[in-house]
PDB file of C-alpha atoms in Angstrom:
ATOM      1  CA  MET L   1    -140.408  81.279  68.438  1.00 64.00           C
ATOM      2  CA  ALA L   2    -137.999  81.297  71.310  1.00 69.00           C
ATOM      3  CA  ILE L   3    -137.178  84.720  72.941  1.00 73.00           C
ATOM      4  CA  THR L   4    -133.527  85.372  73.156  1.00 71.00           C
ATOM      5  CA  ASN L   5    -132.613  86.957  76.603  1.00 79.00           C
ATOM      6  CA  ILE L   6    -130.204  89.862  76.994  1.00 81.00           C
ATOM      7  CA  SER L   7    -128.004  87.705  78.849  1.00 79.00           C
ATOM      8  CA  GLU L   8    -127.817  85.193  76.068  1.00 78.00           C
ATOM      9  CA  LYS L   9    -126.722  87.668  73.556  1.00 85.00           C
ATOM     10  CA  PHE L  10    -124.622  90.161  75.558  1.00 88.00           C
ATOM     11  CA  ARG L  11    -121.841  89.713  78.179  1.00 89.00           C
ATOM     12  CA  THR L  12    -121.600  92.827  80.487  1.00 93.00           C
ATOM     13  CA  ARG L  13    -118.401  93.432  82.827  1.00 94.00           C
ATOM     14  CA  VAL L  14    -117.751  96.403  84.948  1.00 95.00           C
ATOM     15  CA  LEU L  15    -114.571  98.242  84.066  1.00 95.00           C
ATOM     16  CA  ILE L  16    -115.001 101.091  86.681  1.00 95.00           C
ATOM     17  CA  ASN L  17    -117.344 100.696  89.785  1.00 95.00           C
ATOM     18  CA  ALA L  18    -119.462 103.813  90.509  1.00 96.00           C
ATOM     19  CA  THR L  19    -117.022 106.401  91.784  1.00 96.00           C
ATOM     20  CA  ASP L  20    -116.410 110.261  91.943  1.00 97.00           C
ATOM     21  CA  THR L  21    -113.942 111.872  89.243  1.00 97.00           C
ATOM     22  CA  SER L  22    -111.973 113.719  91.711  1.00 97.00           C
ATOM     23  CA  ALA L  23    -108.908 111.815  90.649  1.00 97.00           C
ATOM     24  CA  ALA L  24    -107.948 110.258  87.016  1.00 96.00           C
ATOM     25  CA  LEU L  25    -109.210 107.002  86.472  1.00 96.00           C
ATOM     26  CA  GLN L  26    -108.568 103.977  84.187  1.00 96.00           C
ATOM     27  CA  SER L  27    -109.513 100.294  84.030  1.00 96.00           C
ATOM     28  CA  TYR L  28    -109.009  97.828  81.107  1.00 97.00           C
ATOM     29  CA  LEU L  29    -110.310  94.199  80.317  1.00 97.00           C
ATOM     30  CA  ALA L  30    -109.382  91.629  77.726  1.00 96.00           C
ATOM     31  CA  PRO L  31    -112.110  91.197  75.157  1.00 95.00           C
ATOM     32  CA  THR L  32    -113.722  87.745  74.995  1.00 92.00           C
ATOM     33  CA  PRO L  33    -112.359  85.545  72.184  1.00 90.00           C
ATOM     34  CA  GLY L  34    -114.735  85.594  69.203  1.00 88.00           C
ATOM     35  CA  VAL L  35    -116.875  88.609  70.414  1.00 91.00           C
ATOM     36  CA  LYS L  36    -118.877  90.426  67.600  1.00 92.00           C
ATOM     37  CA  GLY L  37    -118.780  93.837  68.939  1.00 95.00           C
ATOM     38  CA  ILE L  38    -117.887  95.910  72.015  1.00 97.00           C
ATOM     39  CA  THR L  39    -119.454  98.825  73.510  1.00 98.00           C
ATOM     40  CA  LEU L  40    -117.730 100.696  76.348  1.00 98.00           C
ATOM     41  CA  ARG L  41    -120.564 102.475  78.135  1.00 98.00           C
ATOM     42  CA  VAL L  42    -119.887 105.418  80.486  1.00 98.00           C
ATOM     43  CA  VAL L  43    -122.709 106.400  82.791  1.00 97.00           C
ATOM     44  CA  ALA L  44    -122.163 109.678  84.274  1.00 97.00           C
ATOM     45  CA  LYS L  45    -124.133 111.802  86.815  1.00 96.00           C
ATOM     46  CA  MET L  46    -123.060 115.343  86.420  1.00 96.00           C
ATOM     47  CA  GLY L  47    -123.183 117.277  89.534  1.00 95.00           C
ATOM     48  CA  ASN L  48    -120.916 119.755  88.933  1.00 94.00           C
ATOM     49  CA  ALA L  49    -119.969 122.139  85.850  1.00 94.00           C
ATOM     50  CA  ALA L  50    -116.426 120.727  85.462  1.00 96.00           C
ATOM     51  CA  ASP L  51    -115.897 119.000  82.299  1.00 96.00           C
ATOM     52  CA  LEU L  52    -115.222 115.146  82.115  1.00 97.00           C
ATOM     53  CA  ALA L  53    -112.798 114.110  79.403  1.00 98.00           C
ATOM     54  CA  LEU L  54    -113.057 110.386  78.528  1.00 98.00           C
ATOM     55  CA  SER L  55    -110.526 108.399  76.458  1.00 98.00           C
ATOM     56  CA  LEU L  56    -110.664 105.230  74.684  1.00 98.00           C
ATOM     57  CA  LYS L  57    -107.246 103.396  75.149  1.00 98.00           C
ATOM     58  CA  TYR L  58    -105.591  99.820  75.089  1.00 98.00           C
ATOM     59  CA  ALA L  59    -102.882  98.566  77.338  1.00 98.00           C
ATOM     60  CA  ASP L  60    -100.698  95.504  78.158  1.00 98.00           C
ATOM     61  CA  ASP L  61    -102.787  94.501  81.145  1.00 97.00           C
ATOM     62  CA  ALA L  62    -105.870  95.293  83.258  1.00 94.00           C
ATOM     63  CA  SER L  63    -103.727  97.790  85.372  1.00 93.00           C
ATOM     64  CA  GLY L  64    -103.094  99.859  82.234  1.00 95.00           C
ATOM     65  CA  THR L  65     -99.405  99.126  81.630  1.00 96.00           C
ATOM     66  CA  ASN L  66     -98.386 100.999  78.549  1.00 97.00           C
ATOM     67  CA  ALA L  67    -101.776 102.497  78.062  1.00 97.00           C
ATOM     68  CA  THR L  68    -101.844 104.232  74.495  1.00 97.00           C
ATOM     69  CA  ALA L  69    -104.632 106.108  72.626  1.00 96.00           C
ATOM     70  CA  TYR L  70    -106.688 103.759  70.674  1.00 97.00           C
ATOM     71  CA  PRO L  71    -105.500 103.032  67.193  1.00 96.00           C
ATOM     72  CA  VAL L  72    -108.609 104.298  65.159  1.00 98.00           C
ATOM     73  CA  ASN L  73    -111.605 106.675  65.595  1.00 98.00           C
ATOM     74  CA  VAL L  74    -114.805 104.641  66.878  1.00 98.00           C
ATOM     75  CA  PRO L  75    -118.420 105.581  66.653  1.00 98.00           C
ATOM     76  CA  ILE L  76    -119.541 107.564  69.688  1.00 98.00           C
ATOM     77  CA  TYR L  77    -122.967 108.123  71.123  1.00 98.00           C
ATOM     78  CA  LYS L  78    -124.256 110.403  73.791  1.00 96.00           C
ATOM     79  CA  GLY L  79    -127.466 109.249  74.780  1.00 94.00           C
ATOM     80  CA  THR L  80    -128.988 108.232  71.202  1.00 94.00           C
ATOM     81  CA  ALA L  81    -127.299 110.811  69.348  1.00 97.00           C
ATOM     82  CA  ARG L  82    -124.140 109.917  67.307  1.00 98.00           C
ATOM     83  CA  GLN L  83    -121.172 112.148  67.815  1.00 97.00           C
ATOM     84  CA  THR L  84    -118.295 112.443  65.330  1.00 98.00           C
ATOM     85  CA  ASP L  85    -115.988 109.188  65.291  1.00 98.00           C
ATOM     86  CA  ALA L  86    -113.094 109.703  67.724  1.00 98.00           C
ATOM     87  CA  LYS L  87    -111.060 108.205  70.276  1.00 98.00           C
ATOM     88  CA  ALA L  88    -112.094 110.601  73.101  1.00 98.00           C
ATOM     89  CA  PHE L  89    -115.074 112.524  74.327  1.00 98.00           C
ATOM     90  CA  THR L  90    -115.619 115.241  76.786  1.00 97.00           C
ATOM     91  CA  ILE L  91    -118.995 115.524  78.697  1.00 97.00           C
ATOM     92  CA  THR L  92    -119.778 119.155  79.107  1.00 94.00           C
ATOM     93  CA  ASP L  93    -123.052 119.122  80.798  1.00 82.00           C
ATOM     94  CA  ASP L  94    -123.177 120.721  84.052  1.00 81.00           C
ATOM     95  CA  SER L  95    -126.141 118.542  85.658  1.00 86.00           C
ATOM     96  CA  GLY L  96    -127.900 115.381  84.982  1.00 92.00           C
ATOM     97  CA  ASN L  97    -127.218 111.780  84.011  1.00 96.00           C
ATOM     98  CA  VAL L  98    -125.358 111.359  80.881  1.00 96.00           C
ATOM     99  CA  ILE L  99    -124.613 108.167  78.929  1.00 97.00           C
ATOM    100  CA  VAL L 100    -121.540 107.779  76.435  1.00 98.00           C
ATOM    101  CA  ASP L 101    -120.947 104.656  74.323  1.00 98.00           C
ATOM    102  CA  PHE L 102    -117.729 104.083  72.477  1.00 98.00           C
ATOM    103  CA  CYS L 103    -118.531 101.360  69.868  1.00 98.00           C
ATOM    104  CA  VAL L 104    -115.633  99.307  69.270  1.00 98.00           C
ATOM    105  CA  ASP L 105    -115.037  96.879  66.486  1.00 97.00           C
ATOM    106  CA  PRO L 106    -113.096  93.853  68.168  1.00 96.00           C
ATOM    107  CA  ALA L 107    -110.689  93.630  64.974  1.00 96.00           C
ATOM    108  CA  THR L 108    -109.179  96.849  65.671  1.00 97.00           C
ATOM    109  CA  ILE L 109    -108.004  95.899  69.082  1.00 97.00           C
ATOM    110  CA  PRO L 110    -104.197  95.088  68.844  1.00 95.00           C
ATOM    111  CA  ASP L 111    -103.577  91.501  69.456  1.00 95.00           C
ATOM    112  CA  GLY L 112    -103.150  90.460  73.023  1.00 96.00           C
ATOM    113  CA  LYS L 113    -104.122  93.904  74.295  1.00 97.00           C
ATOM    114  CA  PHE L 114    -106.740  94.857  76.895  1.00 98.00           C
ATOM    115  CA  VAL L 115    -109.076  97.925  76.123  1.00 98.00           C
ATOM    116  CA  GLY L 116    -110.819 100.264  78.409  1.00 97.00           C
ATOM    117  CA  ILE L 117    -111.438 103.796  79.272  1.00 97.00           C
ATOM    118  CA  SER L 118    -109.586 106.531  81.277  1.00 97.00           C
ATOM    119  CA  SER L 119    -110.804 109.688  82.480  1.00 97.00           C
ATOM    120  CA  ALA L 120    -109.177 112.971  83.603  1.00 96.00           C
ATOM    121  CA  ILE L 121    -109.607 114.671  86.876  1.00 97.00           C
ATOM    122  CA  SER L 122    -113.004 116.462  86.920  1.00 97.00           C
ATOM    123  CA  ASN L 123    -114.802 116.839  90.271  1.00 96.00           C
ATOM    124  CA  VAL L 124    -115.988 115.004  93.426  1.00 97.00           C
ATOM    125  CA  ALA L 125    -119.520 115.760  92.599  1.00 96.00           C
ATOM    126  CA  ASN L 126    -119.369 114.203  89.055  1.00 96.00           C
ATOM    127  CA  LEU L 127    -119.710 110.293  89.345  1.00 97.00           C
ATOM    128  CA  ILE L 128    -119.100 107.833  86.602  1.00 97.00           C
ATOM    129  CA  THR L 129    -119.448 103.955  86.238  1.00 98.00           C
ATOM    130  CA  VAL L 130    -118.153 102.183  83.035  1.00 98.00           C
ATOM    131  CA  THR L 131    -118.965  98.822  81.795  1.00 97.00           C
ATOM    132  CA  MET L 132    -117.912  96.735  78.776  1.00 97.00           C
ATOM    133  CA  ILE L 133    -120.929  95.348  76.832  1.00 96.00           C
ATOM    134  CA  GLU L 134    -120.013  92.354  74.478  1.00 95.00           C
ATOM    135  CA  ASP L 135    -122.122  91.036  71.795  1.00 93.00           C
ATOM    136  CA  VAL L 136    -121.359  87.250  72.242  1.00 85.00           C
ATOM    137  CA  ALA L 137    -124.330  86.021  70.569  1.00 73.00           C
ATOM    138  CA  TYR L 138    -124.206  83.165  73.485  1.00 55.00           C
ATOM    139  CA  ARG L 139    -126.313  80.105  72.669  1.00 45.00           C
ATOM    140  CA  PRO L 140    -127.171  78.084  75.810  1.00 45.00           C
ATOM    141  CA  ASP L 141    -126.640  74.412  75.554  1.00 45.00           C
ATOM    142  CA  LYS L 142    -129.959  72.692  74.986  1.00 44.00           C
ATOM    143  CA  ASN L 143    -129.270  69.411  77.074  1.00 39.00           C
TER     144      ASN L 143
END
């Protein structure tokens, strides 16, 4: 039995490179055609007690033109704990590493739109990076 590598099943792209949250941030990507599922993963290093508000949005392009709140609530996980389905989540931890996953059904993304995360101003000591993980179930050519 052949082993399926993570790289063959999932495509990962960076939305927001590791940066501090002293300014509001946003970034959007077009989903891969035919994708089966999308997880927008926020990895935060909380070095300050300031809350970090995250919002799932869609936009007309990668720069966030006409960014709008996502049309439906989605499953959200903080670490391995499922949170209430929503379009936004606020990290209130005052220290440590936190992972927040927004699990998006690609069928809910309006046609031709880009999907992404925005964050409100928090604190220079709070750092985040955001990636888009797509379940593409890529099958390499056997040739």
